[in-house]
């Protein structure tokens, strides 16, 4: 199975900050990498697919980059509604696997 | 709008079975593959398998083969996940998710809100 490792596990930030989360795959997944946002008690939300394609309706302050084994999710200017957990997922090979998640908390 | 609404929390004893439902609305039910995933406390998400709502065929992650069944009811646009021989390690939040059409495989564009299953004696 492909292992997905996210860092950091959590981070504290303020509104307006630039936030960067990384995800590393245990093998080359080309750009088959998705990012999701999850708030407690809510349905997870697809933000980015194929590493850098913004899902329809997602604000442009979210962006993704990377290929191969190393990927990054960037939130350009953190908004109050962005405090949540973010997780990556590889869609290269079954079983589909996920990172542990990164919790973005209020500083 | 697309909605996936899951059934409520369950508490089960070890060795019992649980059946979780996920009712879809806002789109053509038979067009999109549906997946089940789970997240145990402090762990990342784990993919369990998928079902084709059109024909009803299902594929399971190796870990869950023989212990999990995924079915669907096209008359109510609902999918089901049944897990047998429950153990404490199965305590988790279970999610259904829709696989997007026109997106790479296993890109989940809509999710249910999650169902907490607690296995405890």
XYZ file of N, CA and C in Angstrom:
684
model
N 0.839 -1.196 0.000
C 0.000 0.000 0.000
C 0.879 1.254 0.000
N 0.392 2.311 -0.632
C 1.121 3.572 -0.654
C 0.858 4.319 0.654
N 1.938 4.698 1.328
C 1.811 5.432 2.584
C 1.837 6.925 2.299
N 0.926 7.646 2.937
C 0.853 9.095 2.781
C 1.182 9.742 4.124
N 2.175 10.617 4.128
C 2.617 11.251 5.361
C 2.457 12.756 5.249
N 1.662 13.297 6.151
C 1.422 14.735 6.161
C 2.224 15.404 7.255
N 2.565 16.659 7.048
C 3.171 17.474 8.099
C 2.798 18.940 7.889
N 2.639 19.681 8.996
C 2.716 19.185 10.363
C 1.442 18.466 10.769
N 1.437 17.892 11.957
C 0.233 17.260 12.484
C -0.806 18.323 12.807
N -0.338 19.458 13.322
C -1.225 20.592 13.580
C -0.424 21.875 13.489
N -1.127 22.971 13.315
C -0.469 24.266 13.284
C -1.427 25.331 13.789
N -0.863 26.366 14.355
C -1.642 27.505 14.833
C -1.375 28.690 13.928
N -2.442 29.349 13.506
C -2.298 30.464 12.587
C -3.366 31.519 12.860
N -3.133 32.697 12.300
C -4.067 33.809 12.460
C -4.725 34.130 11.131
N -5.865 34.767 11.205
C -6.537 35.205 9.982
C -5.584 36.100 9.187
N -5.488 35.827 7.905
C -4.592 36.573 7.038
C -3.262 35.900 6.805
N -2.934 34.901 7.616
C -1.662 34.193 7.455
C -1.655 33.348 6.183
N -0.455 33.092 5.719
C -0.236 32.119 4.643
C 0.109 30.795 5.324
N -0.606 29.753 4.930
C -0.447 28.439 5.555
C -0.017 27.426 4.497
N 0.946 26.603 4.860
C 1.439 25.573 3.945
C 1.433 24.218 4.647
N 0.851 23.242 3.994
C 0.785 21.866 4.496
C 1.435 20.967 3.455
N 2.222 20.007 3.925
C 2.883 19.126 2.977
C 2.389 17.696 3.116
N 2.501 16.973 2.031
C 2.088 15.569 1.965
C 3.131 14.824 1.143
N 3.606 13.726 1.694
C 4.627 12.936 1.001
C 4.117 11.519 0.794
N 4.267 11.031 -0.432
C 3.868 9.662 -0.760
C 5.078 8.742 -0.688
N 4.831 7.489 -0.349
C 5.928 6.530 -0.204
C 6.462 6.035 -1.546
N 5.751 6.358 -2.631
C 6.241 6.060 -3.971
C 5.673 7.086 -4.941
N 6.169 7.064 -6.151
C 5.751 8.040 -7.155
C 4.273 7.881 -7.497
N 3.498 8.931 -7.261
C 2.081 8.906 -7.609
C 1.768 9.934 -8.704
N 2.801 10.367 -9.373
C 2.690 11.339 -10.476
C 1.983 12.590 -9.916
N 0.758 12.858 -10.352
C 0.002 13.969 -9.748
C -1.368 13.498 -9.258
N -1.477 12.201 -8.934
C -2.757 11.665 -8.476
C -2.914 11.907 -6.978
N -3.108 13.168 -6.642
C -3.137 13.591 -5.257
C -4.296 14.576 -5.067
N -5.131 14.272 -4.087
C -6.283 15.126 -3.779
C -6.147 15.720 -2.386
N -6.742 16.879 -2.197
C -6.776 17.538 -0.882
C -8.234 17.773 -0.484
N -8.513 17.539 0.797
C -9.853 17.724 1.331
C -9.782 18.574 2.598
N -10.905 19.223 2.890
C -11.080 19.981 4.130
C -12.174 19.294 4.940
N -11.959 19.171 6.237
C -12.958 18.522 7.075
C -13.159 19.302 8.354
N -14.411 19.647 8.627
C -14.783 20.293 9.870
C -15.566 19.304 10.717
N -15.424 19.372 12.043
C -16.070 18.377 12.927
C -17.575 18.278 12.682
N -18.045 17.062 12.526
C -19.470 16.815 12.355
C -20.012 17.130 10.974
N -19.151 17.561 10.102
C -19.577 17.906 8.739
C -19.008 16.907 7.735
N -19.544 16.972 6.527
C -18.998 16.151 5.453
C -17.684 16.745 4.959
N -16.668 15.914 4.750
C -15.443 16.422 4.128
C -15.740 17.066 2.777
N -14.879 17.974 2.384
C -15.074 18.736 1.151
C -13.837 18.634 0.267
N -14.052 18.302 -1.003
C -12.943 18.230 -1.961
C -12.483 19.644 -2.306
N -11.191 19.898 -2.123
C -10.637 21.202 -2.453
C -9.885 21.186 -3.791
N -8.989 20.220 -3.909
C -8.059 20.169 -5.042
C -7.896 18.726 -5.482
N -7.865 18.494 -6.801
C -7.574 17.164 -7.317
C -6.459 17.243 -8.348
N -5.896 16.115 -8.659
C -4.697 16.010 -9.507
C -3.655 17.043 -9.107
N -3.446 17.162 -7.819
C -2.387 17.960 -7.198
C -2.591 19.463 -7.249
N -3.205 19.966 -8.333
C -3.236 21.430 -8.475
C -4.523 21.975 -9.070
N -5.489 21.121 -9.383
C -6.739 21.583 -9.995
C -7.754 21.914 -8.918
N -8.187 23.163 -8.918
C -9.144 23.611 -7.912
C -10.536 23.086 -8.236
N -11.169 22.448 -7.277
C -12.540 21.977 -7.463
C -13.458 23.187 -7.638
N -14.495 23.008 -8.430
C -15.447 24.081 -8.683
C -16.006 24.620 -7.373
N -16.034 25.947 -7.256
C -16.610 26.581 -6.083
C -15.639 26.818 -4.941
N -14.428 26.274 -5.048
C -13.435 26.450 -3.982
C -12.717 27.785 -4.190
N -12.579 28.574 -3.127
C -11.938 29.895 -3.271
C -10.512 29.801 -3.797
N -10.125 30.808 -4.541
C -8.814 30.794 -5.201
C -7.652 30.992 -4.216
N -7.937 31.278 -2.946
C -6.844 31.375 -1.974
C -6.233 29.990 -1.683
N -6.944 28.939 -2.076
C -6.407 27.589 -1.944
C -5.645 27.226 -3.226
N -4.478 26.644 -3.057
C -3.736 26.169 -4.216
C -2.938 24.931 -3.836
N -2.655 24.124 -4.836
C -1.878 22.911 -4.619
C -0.764 22.814 -5.634
N 0.303 22.145 -5.225
C 1.424 21.963 -6.137
C 2.125 20.650 -5.809
N 3.020 20.277 -6.709
C 3.838 19.089 -6.477
C 3.599 18.008 -7.498
N 4.509 17.042 -7.516
C 4.394 15.867 -8.367
C 5.357 14.811 -7.845
N 5.129 13.579 -8.253
C 6.015 12.509 -7.812
C 5.669 12.058 -6.404
N 6.445 12.488 -5.431
C 6.204 12.080 -4.049
C 5.929 13.239 -3.105
N 6.178 14.451 -3.511
C 6.060 15.592 -2.600
C 5.044 16.619 -3.093
N 4.115 16.964 -2.204
C 2.996 17.817 -2.560
C 2.763 18.861 -1.463
N 2.146 19.965 -1.874
C 1.907 21.058 -0.947
C 0.518 21.636 -1.176
N -0.160 21.923 -0.065
C -1.403 22.686 -0.080
C -1.093 24.038 0.559
N -1.452 25.110 -0.114
C -1.217 26.451 0.402
C -2.539 27.201 0.505
N -2.737 27.847 1.641
C -3.860 28.768 1.801
C -3.233 30.159 1.860
N -3.532 30.964 0.878
C -2.814 32.227 0.689
C -3.074 33.220 1.807
N -4.300 33.395 2.202
C -4.662 34.338 3.259
C -5.781 33.706 4.062
N -5.417 33.129 5.175
C -6.347 32.316 5.955
C -7.574 33.117 6.375
N -8.747 32.535 6.154
C -10.009 33.156 6.548
C -10.608 32.411 7.737
N -11.515 33.051 8.476
C -12.090 32.392 9.665
C -12.709 31.028 9.362
N -13.293 30.883 8.188
C -13.951 29.619 7.842
C -12.957 28.521 7.442
N -11.666 28.859 7.402
C -10.658 27.880 6.971
C -10.081 27.068 8.130
N -10.459 27.396 9.361
C -9.956 26.617 10.494
C -10.649 25.251 10.453
N -9.862 24.220 10.214
C -10.394 22.887 9.934
C -9.218 21.916 9.881
N -9.539 20.664 9.584
C -8.504 19.658 9.336
C -8.416 19.418 7.843
N -7.202 19.329 7.345
C -6.952 19.102 5.919
C -6.239 17.768 5.752
N -6.681 16.991 4.776
C -5.997 15.736 4.543
C -5.809 15.471 3.056
N -4.733 14.769 2.769
C -4.419 14.425 1.381
C -4.811 12.970 1.124
N -4.941 12.633 -0.132
C -5.325 11.277 -0.551
C -4.684 10.982 -1.894
N -4.108 9.788 -2.028
C -3.586 9.404 -3.331
C -4.665 8.642 -4.094
N -4.816 9.003 -5.372
C -5.771 8.316 -6.247
C -5.014 7.638 -7.395
N -3.805 7.184 -7.114
C -2.961 6.520 -8.109
C -3.203 5.025 -8.164
N -3.374 4.421 -6.976
C -3.485 2.969 -6.946
C -4.291 2.526 -5.735
N -5.056 1.436 -5.932
C -5.790 0.893 -4.785
C -4.848 0.089 -3.888
N -5.118 0.018 -2.582
C -6.195 0.745 -1.916
C -5.880 2.227 -1.809
N -6.884 3.029 -2.047
C -6.713 4.478 -1.932
C -6.357 4.801 -0.490
N -5.337 5.619 -0.291
C -4.849 5.889 1.054
C -4.756 7.385 1.320
N -4.789 7.701 2.611
C -4.914 9.076 3.068
C -3.799 9.449 4.034
N -3.497 10.747 4.079
C -2.638 11.239 5.128
C -3.391 11.300 6.447
N -2.641 11.519 7.512
C -3.224 11.530 8.855
C -4.028 12.787 9.137
N -3.827 13.809 8.321
C -4.551 15.051 8.542
C -3.702 16.108 9.232
N -3.981 17.350 8.920
C -3.341 18.493 9.563
C -4.425 19.414 10.086
N -4.419 19.638 11.389
C -5.428 20.503 12.000
C -4.909 21.929 12.031
N -5.648 22.836 11.419
C -5.296 24.255 11.423
C -6.138 24.932 12.499
N -5.456 25.419 13.523
C -6.133 25.989 14.682
C -5.874 27.484 14.789
N -6.719 28.131 15.588
C -6.579 29.564 15.818
C -5.401 29.836 16.746
N -4.553 30.769 16.338
C -3.397 31.127 17.155
C -3.807 32.022 18.318
N -29.482 20.350 -4.872
C -28.070 20.185 -4.590
C -27.794 18.759 -4.123
N -26.586 18.321 -4.376
C -26.206 16.958 -4.007
C -26.157 16.843 -2.489
N -26.780 15.791 -1.971
C -26.729 15.490 -0.541
C -26.563 14.000 -0.339
N -25.727 13.663 0.611
C -25.571 12.290 1.069
C -25.853 12.305 2.562
N -26.946 11.683 2.971
C -27.359 11.715 4.367
C -27.262 10.309 4.952
N -26.440 10.178 5.974
C -26.183 8.871 6.584
C -27.072 8.641 7.794
N -27.197 7.379 8.144
C -27.984 6.982 9.306
C -27.254 7.354 10.601
N -27.976 7.237 11.707
C -27.465 7.719 12.983
C -26.476 6.782 13.656
N -25.942 7.288 14.749
C -24.917 6.559 15.491
C -25.424 5.208 15.987
N -24.485 4.271 16.095
C -24.802 2.913 16.516
C -23.845 2.496 17.633
N -24.374 1.720 18.561
C -23.548 1.090 19.588
C -23.798 -0.409 19.498
N -22.745 -1.162 19.333
C -22.867 -2.611 19.143
C -21.908 -3.358 20.070
N -22.267 -4.589 20.358
C -21.389 -5.446 21.158
C -20.447 -6.213 20.241
N -19.283 -6.579 20.742
C -18.363 -7.402 19.936
C -19.048 -8.649 19.419
N -18.799 -8.943 18.150
C -19.396 -10.105 17.517
C -20.691 -9.814 16.784
N -21.279 -8.671 17.053
C -22.536 -8.295 16.392
C -22.261 -7.754 14.997
N -23.351 -7.387 14.311
C -23.270 -6.778 12.984
C -23.856 -5.373 13.032
N -23.443 -4.551 12.068
C -24.009 -3.205 11.948
C -24.268 -2.934 10.477
N -25.328 -2.182 10.207
C -25.652 -1.807 8.834
C -25.872 -0.297 8.802
N -25.050 0.395 8.039
C -25.101 1.848 7.925
C -25.655 2.211 6.556
N -26.521 3.201 6.515
C -27.114 3.612 5.243
C -26.649 5.011 4.839
N -26.793 5.287 3.557
C -26.385 6.568 2.980
C -27.373 6.883 1.866
N -28.225 7.865 2.101
C -29.268 8.196 1.130
C -28.824 9.369 0.264
N -28.847 9.163 -1.031
C -28.391 10.171 -1.976
C -29.568 10.949 -2.552
N -29.339 12.220 -2.825
C -30.348 13.037 -3.487
C -29.653 14.157 -4.260
N -30.387 14.721 -5.206
C -29.860 15.847 -5.965
C -29.114 15.485 -7.225
N -29.075 14.191 -7.570
C -28.394 13.760 -8.794
C -28.927 12.384 -9.181
N -28.525 11.915 -10.361
C -28.944 10.592 -10.827
C -28.130 9.523 -10.107
N -28.801 8.800 -9.252
C -28.157 7.863 -8.311
C -27.272 6.840 -9.026
N -27.748 6.335 -10.169
C -27.050 5.215 -10.812
C -25.841 5.643 -11.636
N -25.577 6.925 -11.720
C -24.490 7.416 -12.573
C -23.127 7.379 -11.893
N -23.102 7.421 -10.557
C -21.849 7.616 -9.833
C -21.532 6.421 -8.929
N -20.262 5.949 -9.017
C -19.805 4.974 -8.044
C -19.837 5.601 -6.644
N -20.089 4.746 -5.665
C -20.105 5.194 -4.273
C -19.112 4.366 -3.466
N -18.457 5.025 -2.529
C -17.427 4.393 -1.719
C -17.788 4.502 -0.235
N -17.218 3.571 0.529
C -17.277 3.636 1.988
C -15.864 3.757 2.535
N -15.733 4.614 3.528
C -14.459 4.835 4.195
C -14.725 4.927 5.690
N -13.675 4.798 6.482
C -13.844 4.956 7.915
C -12.633 5.655 8.519
N -12.868 6.253 9.673
C -11.792 6.920 10.390
C -11.895 6.566 11.868
N -10.947 5.781 12.333
C -10.879 5.433 13.753
C -10.282 6.607 14.524
N -10.550 6.667 15.822
C -10.031 7.781 16.631
C -8.519 7.934 16.495
N -8.086 9.155 16.167
C -6.663 9.435 16.059
C -5.981 8.880 14.835
N -6.760 8.297 13.923
C -6.187 7.677 12.723
C -6.603 8.425 11.460
N -5.917 8.130 10.368
C -6.325 8.681 9.087
C -7.492 7.902 8.512
N -8.022 8.406 7.425
C -9.123 7.721 6.760
C -8.644 6.413 6.136
N -9.535 5.452 6.100
C -9.239 4.128 5.539
C -10.324 3.786 4.526
N -9.914 3.453 3.310
C -10.865 3.104 2.265
C -11.303 1.657 2.431
N -12.626 1.427 2.370
C -13.168 0.099 2.601
C -13.614 -0.611 1.321
N -14.117 0.161 0.362
C -14.589 -0.460 -0.864
C -15.538 0.456 -1.614
N -16.043 -0.034 -2.736
C -16.943 0.776 -3.543
C -18.046 -0.091 -4.119
N -19.131 0.566 -4.507
C -20.248 -0.122 -5.137
C -20.690 0.660 -6.365
N -21.075 -0.069 -7.377
C -21.657 0.523 -8.574
C -23.168 0.529 -8.381
N -23.771 1.671 -8.125
C -25.220 1.688 -7.857
C -26.056 1.229 -9.050
N -25.488 1.265 -10.241
C -26.241 0.853 -11.416
C -26.487 -0.659 -11.411
N -25.410 -1.440 -11.355
C -25.562 -2.891 -11.391
C -25.515 -3.555 -10.029
N -25.024 -2.837 -9.042
C -24.937 -3.390 -7.690
C -23.638 -4.113 -7.380
N -22.723 -4.206 -8.347
C -21.466 -4.903 -8.064
C -20.601 -4.088 -7.113
N -19.827 -4.796 -6.300
C -19.000 -4.128 -5.297
C -17.581 -4.691 -5.310
N -16.633 -3.838 -4.971
C -15.237 -4.234 -4.798
C -14.795 -3.802 -3.407
N -14.098 -4.692 -2.735
C -13.730 -4.428 -1.354
C -12.222 -4.376 -1.193
N -11.770 -3.529 -0.270
C -10.371 -3.577 0.123
C -10.095 -4.953 0.724
N -8.910 -5.451 0.477
C -8.584 -6.812 0.910
C -8.851 -7.014 2.398
N -8.582 -5.996 3.171
C -8.744 -6.086 4.624
C -10.184 -6.397 5.023
N -11.151 -5.987 4.213
C -12.551 -6.102 4.602
C -13.299 -7.204 3.846
N -12.623 -7.847 2.918
C -13.289 -8.901 2.148
C -13.755 -10.017 3.066
N -15.007 -10.425 2.859
C -15.581 -11.499 3.653
C -16.291 -11.031 4.911
N -16.047 -9.804 5.319
C -16.653 -9.292 6.545
C -17.572 -8.095 6.291
N -17.467 -7.515 5.119
C -18.253 -6.329 4.766
C -19.042 -6.611 3.501
N -20.268 -6.131 3.463
C -21.099 -6.213 2.266
C -21.644 -4.831 1.953
N -21.542 -4.465 0.694
C -22.085 -3.179 0.243
C -23.210 -3.457 -0.731
N -24.356 -2.866 -0.470
C -25.531 -3.077 -1.310
C -26.179 -1.735 -1.608
N -27.182 -1.785 -2.504
C -27.882 -0.540 -2.802
C -29.345 -0.834 -3.080
N -30.169 0.202 -2.926
C -31.594 0.131 -3.240
C -31.865 1.297 -4.186
N -32.072 0.983 -5.454
C -32.264 2.060 -6.430
C -33.608 2.761 -6.249
N -34.561 2.090 -5.612
C -35.887 2.715 -5.447
C -35.849 3.861 -4.439
N -34.881 3.804 -3.523
C -34.765 4.865 -2.516
C -33.441 5.614 -2.639
N -32.649 5.305 -3.662
C -31.343 5.970 -3.869
C -30.471 5.877 -2.626
N -30.416 4.687 -2.080
C -29.690 4.484 -0.823
C -28.674 3.357 -0.982
N -27.494 3.577 -0.431
C -26.516 2.497 -0.359
C -26.360 2.078 1.105
N -25.892 0.847 1.275
C -25.745 0.290 2.607
C -24.365 -0.350 2.741
N -23.849 -0.288 3.965
C -22.614 -0.989 4.296
C -22.901 -1.810 5.538
N -22.769 -3.123 5.417
C -22.953 -4.013 6.555
C -21.626 -4.641 6.932
N -21.294 -4.563 8.204
C -20.076 -5.188 8.718
C -20.457 -6.199 9.782
N -19.877 -7.393 9.663
C -20.187 -8.498 10.578
C -19.009 -8.729 11.523
N -19.284 -9.529 12.552
C -18.242 -9.926 13.521
C -17.460 -8.713 14.024
N -18.185 -7.737 14.499
C -17.562 -6.493 14.949
C -16.609 -6.727 16.122
N -15.511 -5.960 16.126
C -14.577 -5.972 17.224
C -14.305 -4.534 17.640
N -13.651 -4.366 18.750
C -13.457 -3.009 19.277
C -12.706 -2.123 18.286
N -11.814 -2.712 17.511
C -11.035 -1.931 16.534
C -11.879 -1.368 15.399
N -13.110 -1.818 15.299
C -14.008 -1.304 14.269
C -14.735 -0.036 14.715
N -14.529 0.359 15.950
C -15.103 1.618 16.425
C -14.499 2.761 15.613
N -15.343 3.504 14.923
C -14.870 4.530 14.000
C -16.053 5.336 13.498
N -15.732 6.421 12.795
C -16.748 7.145 12.036
C -16.692 6.611 10.611
N -17.835 6.191 10.110
C -17.940 5.620 8.774
C -18.553 6.660 7.835
N -17.922 6.821 6.672
C -18.371 7.802 5.684
C -18.724 7.114 4.375
N -19.757 7.625 3.721
C -19.961 7.309 2.319
C -19.459 8.507 1.510
N -19.020 8.245 0.297
C -18.506 9.305 -0.566
C -18.795 8.967 -2.022
N -19.098 9.980 -2.788
C -19.382 9.798 -4.201
C -18.107 10.008 -5.015
N -17.882 9.122 -5.957
C -16.750 9.292 -6.868
C -17.191 10.168 -8.029
N -16.467 11.274 -8.250
C -16.846 12.205 -9.290
C -16.730 11.608 -10.684
N -17.624 12.023 -11.555
C -17.556 11.657 -12.973
C -16.790 12.745 -13.696
N -15.895 12.321 -14.609
C -15.076 13.307 -15.295
C -13.868 13.724 -14.484
N -13.703 13.116 -13.321
C -12.540 13.344 -12.469
C -11.731 12.047 -12.431
N -10.480 12.123 -12.004
C -9.720 10.871 -11.879
C -10.420 9.902 -10.938
N -10.183 8.627 -11.155
C -10.785 7.611 -10.308
C -10.488 7.903 -8.843
N -11.450 7.558 -7.987
C -11.294 7.710 -6.541
C -11.071 9.160 -6.128
N -11.660 10.086 -6.857
C -11.712 11.481 -6.415
C -13.118 11.691 -5.887
N -13.211 11.961 -4.591
C -14.505 11.959 -3.912
C -15.060 13.371 -3.834
N -16.075 13.658 -4.661
C -16.537 15.042 -4.762
C -17.651 15.389 -3.775
N -18.310 14.406 -3.225
C -19.292 14.654 -2.164
C -19.208 13.528 -1.141
N -19.425 13.919 0.123
C -19.328 12.977 1.234
C -20.578 13.057 2.092
N -20.860 11.971 2.785
C -21.852 12.012 3.838
C -21.255 12.649 5.094
N -22.113 12.852 6.082
C -21.680 13.543 7.302
C -20.987 12.615 8.293
N -21.043 11.318 8.016
C -20.382 10.357 8.895
C -21.353 9.724 9.878
N -21.085 8.465 10.206
C -21.869 7.707 11.184
C -20.907 7.105 12.197
N -21.078 7.445 13.454
C -20.233 6.899 14.510
C -20.721 5.505 14.894
N -19.831 4.548 14.785
C -20.117 3.191 15.240
C -19.186 2.894 16.404
N -19.784 2.533 17.518
C -19.016 2.203 18.716
C -19.234 0.732 19.038
N -18.134 0.017 19.165
C -18.199 -1.406 19.508
C -17.651 -1.557 20.920
N -18.526 -1.959 21.807
C -18.122 -2.051 23.212
C -18.978 -3.068 23.938
N -18.343 -3.799 24.822
C -19.094 -4.778 25.610
C -19.755 -4.108 26.825
